[in-house]
mmCIF file of C-alpha atoms in Angstrom:
data_model
loop_
_atom_site.group_PDB
_atom_site.id
_atom_site.type_symbol
_atom_site.label_atom_id
_atom_site.label_comp_id
_atom_site.label_asym_id
_atom_site.label_seq_id
_atom_site.Cartn_x
_atom_site.Cartn_y
_atom_site.Cartn_z
ATOM 1 C CA MET A 18 0.272 -0.068 -0.073
ATOM 2 C CA SER A 19 1.665 3.309 -1.302
ATOM 3 C CA ARG A 20 1.593 6.345 0.783
ATOM 4 C CA GLY A 21 0.183 8.097 -2.254
ATOM 5 C CA THR A 22 -2.808 5.522 -2.357
ATOM 6 C CA THR A 23 -3.457 6.681 1.654
ATOM 7 C CA SER A 24 -3.526 10.156 0.583
ATOM 8 C CA LEU A 25 -5.850 9.695 -2.354
ATOM 9 C CA PHE A 26 -7.965 7.627 -0.214
ATOM 10 C CA ARG A 27 -8.206 10.503 2.177
ATOM 11 C CA ILE A 28 -8.869 12.920 -0.895
ATOM 12 C CA ALA A 29 -11.542 10.402 -2.050
ATOM 13 C CA LEU A 30 -13.248 11.028 1.493
ATOM 14 C CA LEU A 31 -13.030 14.695 1.590
ATOM 15 C CA SER A 32 -14.289 14.879 -1.852
ATOM 16 C CA ALA A 33 -17.174 12.641 -1.235
ATOM 17 C CA ILE A 34 -18.178 14.780 1.966
ATOM 18 C CA GLU A 35 -17.902 18.086 -0.192
ATOM 19 C CA THR A 36 -19.995 16.828 -3.133
ATOM 20 C CA SER A 37 -22.590 15.159 -0.864
ATOM 21 C CA GLY A 38 -23.814 18.770 -0.073
ATOM 22 C CA LYS A 39 -24.297 17.409 3.740
ATOM 23 C CA SER A 40 -22.597 18.906 6.618
ATOM 24 C CA ARG A 41 -20.194 16.691 8.645
ATOM 25 C CA ASP A 42 -22.564 16.619 11.537
ATOM 26 C CA ARG A 43 -25.070 15.188 9.353
ATOM 27 C CA ILE A 44 -22.965 12.414 8.006
ATOM 28 C CA VAL A 45 -21.943 11.417 11.253
ATOM 29 C CA CYS A 46 -25.595 11.582 12.513
ATOM 30 C CA GLU A 47 -26.707 9.428 9.586
ATOM 31 C CA ILE A 48 -23.812 6.877 9.758
ATOM 32 C CA ASN A 49 -24.610 6.432 13.715
ATOM 33 C CA GLU A 50 -28.111 5.928 12.837
ATOM 34 C CA LEU A 51 -27.365 3.236 10.441
ATOM 35 C CA THR A 52 -24.477 1.331 12.297
ATOM 36 C CA ASP A 53 -25.713 2.080 15.886
ATOM 37 C CA ARG A 54 -22.210 3.460 16.687
ATOM 38 C CA ASN A 55 -21.168 6.725 18.427
ATOM 39 C CA LEU A 56 -18.746 8.239 15.668
ATOM 40 C CA THR A 57 -18.264 11.950 16.322
ATOM 41 C CA LYS A 58 -17.318 14.858 13.819
ATOM 42 C CA PHE A 59 -14.216 15.128 15.928
ATOM 43 C CA MET A 60 -13.286 11.306 14.652
ATOM 44 C CA LEU A 61 -14.428 12.148 11.140
ATOM 45 C CA ASP A 62 -12.124 15.113 11.019
ATOM 46 C CA LYS A 63 -9.197 13.083 12.036
ATOM 47 C CA TYR A 64 -10.078 10.321 9.667
ATOM 48 C CA THR A 65 -9.925 12.862 6.784
ATOM 49 C CA CYS A 66 -6.942 15.102 7.920
ATOM 50 C CA ALA A 67 -3.379 14.671 6.570
ATOM 51 C CA ASN A 68 -2.455 12.756 9.722
ATOM 52 C CA HIS A 69 -2.158 9.126 8.639
ATOM 53 C CA ALA A 70 -2.051 7.965 12.364
ATOM 54 C CA TYR A 71 -5.984 8.100 11.921
ATOM 55 C CA SER A 72 -7.840 6.191 9.561
ATOM 56 C CA LEU A 73 -11.529 5.070 9.013
ATOM 57 C CA PRO A 74 -12.340 1.824 9.906
ATOM 58 C CA SER A 75 -13.434 -0.743 6.964
ATOM 59 C CA GLU A 76 -16.490 -1.504 8.511
ATOM 60 C CA LEU A 77 -17.770 2.029 8.389
ATOM 61 C CA LEU A 78 -16.871 2.523 4.745
ATOM 62 C CA PRO A 79 -20.166 1.098 3.405
ATOM 63 C CA THR A 80 -22.398 3.406 5.524
ATOM 64 C CA PHE A 81 -20.053 6.243 4.610
ATOM 65 C CA CYS A 82 -20.472 5.782 0.988
ATOM 66 C CA LYS A 83 -24.092 5.181 1.277
ATOM 67 C CA VAL A 84 -24.677 8.384 3.241
ATOM 68 C CA THR A 85 -22.383 10.556 0.760
ATOM 69 C CA LEU A 86 -23.846 8.476 -2.233
ATOM 70 C CA THR A 87 -20.408 7.668 -3.824
ATOM 71 C CA ASP A 88 -18.427 4.509 -4.152
ATOM 72 C CA ASN A 89 -15.064 6.437 -5.170
ATOM 73 C CA PRO A 90 -13.292 5.526 -1.730
ATOM 74 C CA PHE A 91 -13.701 1.831 -2.604
ATOM 75 C CA ARG A 92 -12.496 2.488 -6.228
ATOM 76 C CA VAL A 93 -9.293 4.182 -4.648
ATOM 77 C CA LEU A 94 -8.650 1.188 -2.484
ATOM 78 C CA LEU A 95 -9.157 -1.374 -4.856
ATOM 79 C CA ALA A 96 -7.361 0.279 -7.691
ATOM 80 C CA GLU A 97 -4.159 -0.324 -5.557
ATOM 81 C CA ILE A 98 -4.355 -3.825 -6.177
ATOM 82 C CA GLY A 99 -5.652 -3.609 -10.035
ATOM 83 C CA CYS A 100 -9.347 -4.039 -9.150
ATOM 84 C CA ASP A 101 -12.451 -2.167 -9.802
ATOM 85 C CA LEU A 102 -16.103 -2.068 -8.932
ATOM 86 C CA HIS A 103 -18.855 -3.214 -10.941
ATOM 87 C CA SER A 104 -22.564 -2.976 -10.730
ATOM 88 C CA PRO A 105 -24.885 -5.924 -10.332
ATOM 89 C CA ASP A 106 -25.842 -5.208 -13.918
ATOM 90 C CA ASP A 107 -22.428 -5.793 -14.920
ATOM 91 C CA ALA A 108 -22.298 -8.759 -12.561
ATOM 92 C CA ARG A 109 -25.399 -10.076 -14.622
ATOM 93 C CA LYS A 110 -23.578 -9.356 -18.015
ATOM 94 C CA LEU A 111 -20.310 -11.184 -16.935
ATOM 95 C CA LYS A 112 -22.081 -14.307 -15.518
ATOM 96 C CA ILE A 113 -24.008 -14.559 -19.090
ATOM 97 C CA LEU A 114 -20.759 -14.142 -20.901
ATOM 98 C CA ARG A 115 -19.112 -16.982 -18.678
ATOM 99 C CA LEU A 116 -22.035 -19.345 -19.183
ATOM 100 C CA LYS A 117 -21.621 -18.633 -23.249
ATOM 101 C CA GLN A 118 -18.039 -19.477 -22.750
ATOM 102 C CA GLU A 119 -18.818 -22.620 -20.889
ATOM 103 C CA VAL A 120 -21.467 -23.462 -23.794
ATOM 104 C CA LEU A 121 -18.907 -23.065 -26.361
ATOM 105 C CA CYS A 122 -16.374 -25.079 -24.657
ATOM 106 C CA ILE A 123 -18.842 -28.008 -24.320
ATOM 107 C CA GLU A 124 -19.872 -27.806 -27.804
ATOM 108 C CA THR A 125 -16.309 -27.926 -28.840
ATOM 109 C CA LYS A 126 -15.782 -31.055 -26.763
ATOM 110 C CA ILE A 127 -19.059 -32.673 -28.383
ATOM 111 C CA GLN A 128 -17.666 -31.863 -31.902
ATOM 112 C CA ARG A 129 -14.188 -33.426 -31.132
ATOM 113 C CA LEU A 130 -15.916 -36.553 -29.651
ATOM 114 C CA GLN A 131 -18.343 -36.735 -32.756
ATOM 115 C CA THR A 132 -15.216 -36.352 -34.976
ATOM 116 C CA ILE A 133 -13.507 -39.300 -33.152
ATOM 117 C CA LYS A 134 -16.302 -41.920 -32.761
ATOM 118 C CA GLY A 135 -18.572 -40.569 -35.604
ATOM 119 C CA PRO A 136 -22.360 -39.312 -34.992
ATOM 120 C CA LYS A 137 -24.893 -41.715 -34.333
ATOM 121 C CA MET B 28 -30.175 -3.901 17.647
ATOM 122 C CA SER B 29 -33.176 -1.433 16.894
ATOM 123 C CA LYS B 30 -34.993 -2.183 13.773
ATOM 124 C CA ARG B 31 -37.373 0.630 13.798
ATOM 125 C CA LYS B 32 -37.589 2.625 10.460
ATOM 126 C CA LEU B 33 -36.202 6.087 10.279
ATOM 127 C CA GLN B 34 -39.244 7.979 9.642
ATOM 128 C CA ALA B 35 -39.435 12.078 8.943
ATOM 129 C CA GLY B 36 -41.220 13.482 11.824
ATOM 130 C CA TYR B 37 -40.689 11.007 14.656
ATOM 131 C CA GLY B 38 -38.399 13.435 16.584
ATOM 132 C CA LEU B 39 -39.174 16.547 18.282
ATOM 133 C CA SER B 40 -38.345 18.948 15.773
ATOM 134 C CA ALA B 41 -38.938 19.059 11.817
ATOM 135 C CA GLN B 42 -35.454 19.132 11.360
ATOM 136 C CA GLN B 43 -35.479 15.216 11.886
ATOM 137 C CA ALA B 44 -36.847 14.857 8.336
ATOM 138 C CA LEU B 45 -33.348 15.829 7.102
ATOM 139 C CA PHE B 46 -32.201 12.380 8.315
ATOM 140 C CA ASP B 47 -34.617 10.234 6.900
ATOM 141 C CA THR B 48 -32.677 7.703 4.917
ATOM 142 C CA GLY B 49 -35.404 5.434 4.396
ATOM 143 C CA ILE B 50 -33.160 2.633 5.454
ATOM 144 C CA GLU B 51 -33.666 0.780 9.070
ATOM 145 C CA GLU B 52 -31.855 2.028 11.913
ATOM 146 C CA GLY B 53 -28.706 -0.204 12.374
ATOM 147 C CA ALA B 54 -29.383 -1.896 9.162
ATOM 148 C CA LEU B 55 -25.548 -1.284 8.239
ATOM 149 C CA ASP B 56 -24.273 -2.634 11.276
ATOM 150 C CA ILE B 57 -22.126 -5.055 9.685
ATOM 151 C CA SER B 58 -19.403 -5.270 12.180
ATOM 152 C CA LEU B 59 -19.881 -8.633 13.405
ATOM 153 C CA GLY B 60 -20.355 -10.184 10.082
ATOM 154 C CA PHE B 61 -17.251 -8.412 8.468
ATOM 155 C CA ARG B 62 -15.102 -9.694 11.574
ATOM 156 C CA GLN B 63 -16.321 -13.324 10.818
ATOM 157 C CA CYS B 64 -15.879 -12.534 7.052
ATOM 158 C CA LEU B 65 -12.186 -11.686 8.029
ATOM 159 C CA SER B 66 -11.512 -14.555 10.442
ATOM 160 C CA ARG B 67 -12.749 -16.784 7.504
ATOM 161 C CA THR B 68 -10.514 -15.099 4.981
ATOM 162 C CA LEU B 69 -7.346 -15.472 7.266
ATOM 163 C CA SER B 70 -8.292 -19.272 8.095
ATOM 164 C CA ALA B 71 -8.699 -20.129 4.213
ATOM 165 C CA CYS B 72 -5.468 -18.365 2.905
ATOM 166 C CA GLY B 73 -3.456 -20.972 3.874
ATOM 167 C CA LYS B 74 -0.801 -18.683 5.599
ATOM 168 C CA ASP B 75 -0.722 -18.105 9.485
ATOM 169 C CA ARG B 76 -1.569 -14.749 11.308
ATOM 170 C CA TYR B 77 2.134 -14.094 12.123
ATOM 171 C CA HIS B 78 2.829 -14.472 8.111
ATOM 172 C CA VAL B 79 -0.166 -12.399 7.221
ATOM 173 C CA ALA B 80 0.867 -9.776 9.808
ATOM 174 C CA ALA B 81 4.600 -9.695 8.438
ATOM 175 C CA GLU B 82 3.637 -9.284 4.967
ATOM 176 C CA VAL B 83 0.956 -6.520 5.632
ATOM 177 C CA SER B 84 3.470 -4.809 7.594
ATOM 178 C CA ARG B 85 6.078 -5.027 4.642
ATOM 179 C CA LEU B 86 3.203 -3.656 2.174
ATOM 180 C CA THR B 87 1.989 -0.865 4.116
ATOM 181 C CA ARG B 88 5.376 0.074 5.689
ATOM 182 C CA SER B 89 3.440 -0.073 9.283
ATOM 183 C CA ASN B 90 3.930 -2.053 12.430
ATOM 184 C CA PHE B 91 1.175 -4.563 11.874
ATOM 185 C CA SER B 92 1.110 -7.432 14.210
ATOM 186 C CA LYS B 93 -0.680 -10.719 14.981
ATOM 187 C CA ASP B 94 -2.203 -9.265 18.086
ATOM 188 C CA MET B 95 -3.900 -6.589 15.850
ATOM 189 C CA LEU B 96 -5.278 -8.912 13.521
ATOM 190 C CA ASP B 97 -6.585 -10.919 16.478
ATOM 191 C CA LYS B 98 -8.446 -7.759 17.726
ATOM 192 C CA TYR B 99 -9.716 -7.110 14.337
ATOM 193 C CA THR B 100 -11.559 -10.443 14.205
ATOM 194 C CA SER B 101 -12.645 -10.294 17.544
ATOM 195 C CA SER B 102 -15.932 -9.153 18.565
ATOM 196 C CA ALA B 103 -14.597 -5.719 20.389
ATOM 197 C CA ALA B 104 -16.002 -3.068 18.112
ATOM 198 C CA GLU B 105 -13.520 -0.505 19.388
ATOM 199 C CA TYR B 106 -10.779 -2.237 17.356
ATOM 200 C CA GLY B 107 -11.692 -2.000 13.571
ATOM 201 C CA ILE B 108 -9.102 -2.586 10.660
ATOM 202 C CA ARG B 109 -8.067 0.613 8.602
ATOM 203 C CA ALA B 110 -9.607 0.896 5.363
ATOM 204 C CA GLU B 111 -6.353 1.227 3.705
ATOM 205 C CA VAL B 112 -4.988 -1.907 5.572
ATOM 206 C CA LEU B 113 -7.995 -3.961 4.388
ATOM 207 C CA THR B 114 -6.506 -3.623 0.719
ATOM 208 C CA ALA B 115 -3.165 -5.040 1.880
ATOM 209 C CA LEU B 116 -4.606 -7.896 3.853
ATOM 210 C CA CYS B 117 -6.856 -8.879 0.676
ATOM 211 C CA TYR B 118 -3.590 -8.936 -1.409
ATOM 212 C CA VAL B 119 -1.901 -11.101 1.186
ATOM 213 C CA THR B 120 -4.664 -13.365 1.507
ATOM 214 C CA GLY B 121 -5.386 -13.685 -2.179
ATOM 215 C CA SER B 122 -9.214 -13.132 -1.430
ATOM 216 C CA MET B 123 -11.506 -10.382 -2.212
ATOM 217 C CA GLU B 124 -14.112 -11.757 0.205
ATOM 218 C CA PRO B 125 -13.955 -8.850 2.903
ATOM 219 C CA PHE B 126 -14.315 -6.107 0.158
ATOM 220 C CA ARG B 127 -17.253 -8.342 -1.429
ATOM 221 C CA TYR B 128 -18.643 -8.377 2.137
ATOM 222 C CA LEU B 129 -18.482 -4.573 2.524
ATOM 223 C CA LEU B 130 -19.723 -3.823 -1.045
ATOM 224 C CA GLU B 131 -22.923 -5.970 -0.716
ATOM 225 C CA PRO B 132 -24.928 -3.188 1.147
ATOM 226 C CA LEU B 133 -23.997 -0.863 -1.843
ATOM 227 C CA ASP B 134 -25.278 -3.297 -4.412
ATOM 228 C CA ALA B 135 -21.714 -3.601 -6.096
ATOM 229 C CA ASP B 136 -19.052 -6.104 -6.484
ATOM 230 C CA VAL B 137 -15.249 -6.423 -6.943
ATOM 231 C CA LEU B 138 -14.076 -6.312 -10.545
ATOM 232 C CA LEU B 139 -10.950 -8.560 -11.077
ATOM 233 C CA PRO B 140 -8.419 -7.287 -13.520
ATOM 234 C CA GLU B 141 -8.682 -10.704 -15.671
ATOM 235 C CA ASP B 142 -12.679 -9.803 -15.910
ATOM 236 C CA ARG B 143 -12.003 -6.288 -17.154
ATOM 237 C CA ASP B 144 -12.102 -7.020 -20.919
ATOM 238 C CA LEU B 145 -15.057 -9.413 -20.452
ATOM 239 C CA VAL B 146 -17.380 -6.911 -18.959
ATOM 240 C CA GLU B 147 -16.141 -4.152 -21.577
ATOM 241 C CA LEU B 148 -17.161 -6.793 -24.321
ATOM 242 C CA ALA B 149 -20.576 -7.369 -22.619
ATOM 243 C CA ARG B 150 -21.089 -3.770 -22.526
ATOM 244 C CA LEU B 151 -20.105 -3.166 -26.222
ATOM 245 C CA HIS B 152 -22.556 -6.113 -27.140
ATOM 246 C CA GLU B 153 -25.275 -4.189 -25.426
ATOM 247 C CA GLN B 154 -24.187 -0.890 -27.158
ATOM 248 C CA LYS B 155 -24.545 -2.639 -30.470
ATOM 249 C CA LYS B 156 -27.822 -4.291 -29.668
ATOM 250 C CA THR B 157 -29.257 -0.826 -28.931
ATOM 251 C CA LEU B 158 -27.504 0.562 -32.209
ATOM 252 C CA ASP B 159 -28.883 -2.065 -34.393
ATOM 253 C CA THR B 160 -32.483 -1.490 -32.938
ATOM 254 C CA ARG B 161 -32.320 2.272 -33.458
ATOM 255 C CA ILE B 162 -30.932 1.505 -37.125
ATOM 256 C CA MET B 163 -33.735 -0.985 -37.722
ATOM 257 C CA GLU B 164 -36.406 1.625 -36.250
ATOM 258 C CA ILE B 165 -35.014 4.485 -38.448
ATOM 259 C CA SER B 166 -34.823 2.252 -41.425
ATOM 260 C CA ARG B 167 -38.251 1.161 -41.050
ATOM 261 C CA LYS B 168 -39.687 4.537 -40.645
ATOM 262 C CA ARG B 169 -37.924 5.999 -43.842
ATOM 263 C CA GLY B 170 -39.073 2.881 -45.828
ATOM 264 C CA LEU B 171 -35.429 1.625 -46.167
ATOM 265 C CA LEU B 172 -36.754 -1.904 -45.086
ATOM 266 C CA LYS B 173 -38.873 -4.225 -47.431
#
């Protein structure tokens, strides 16, 4: 994990807060309602400051993203290991294509067997 | 865990309506499930916790210990694995399950590098289908089809 990614992650958190149009107090309040936690604005400030000693716990990230209506912080973390995010719709498309690949593979195997034994 | 719905106007002031998210209170309290997922990932990776901690330390250039891993997988909510460290942990364990668990409430999933072109292919197929349909529509309208 490079220092650059840590900084990018913090920038993504800051950007999420700014573009959400919600105040930090409101974001903290919504996160607490959804997670039954006692997060404070002071803690959120620490998680987004330049001091790398403090960082947002992973289990709060989905709620943070839900409240700020962005998935960019996840994208930044995943980009570090060459991954990205995809929507459920993309997941469905991916599944269909994989099944088509399997069908093609099975058809090729059938053709090969038919060539060896000859069709009935 | 309280399951009451967050509804506008249940509080003392009208300001409460601002915080109406339409999601049940505590619905995203995924802490315990996430810790169990982390624990499963560590058990299944084939490396012991000392080994994982050492590799995460090297990757993050920080002091990450087996003791910390134990705390992050315990039910003690005061300890939570840093989001930045999770990336390193997933890389070391070779599993994206912890990220998948976190992304579930967002209706999203991890796209692996080897699947990028396949997703692009699926999107291109869909674009082609949309274009073909539109071409047919205009052609029919203009009498360019028999």
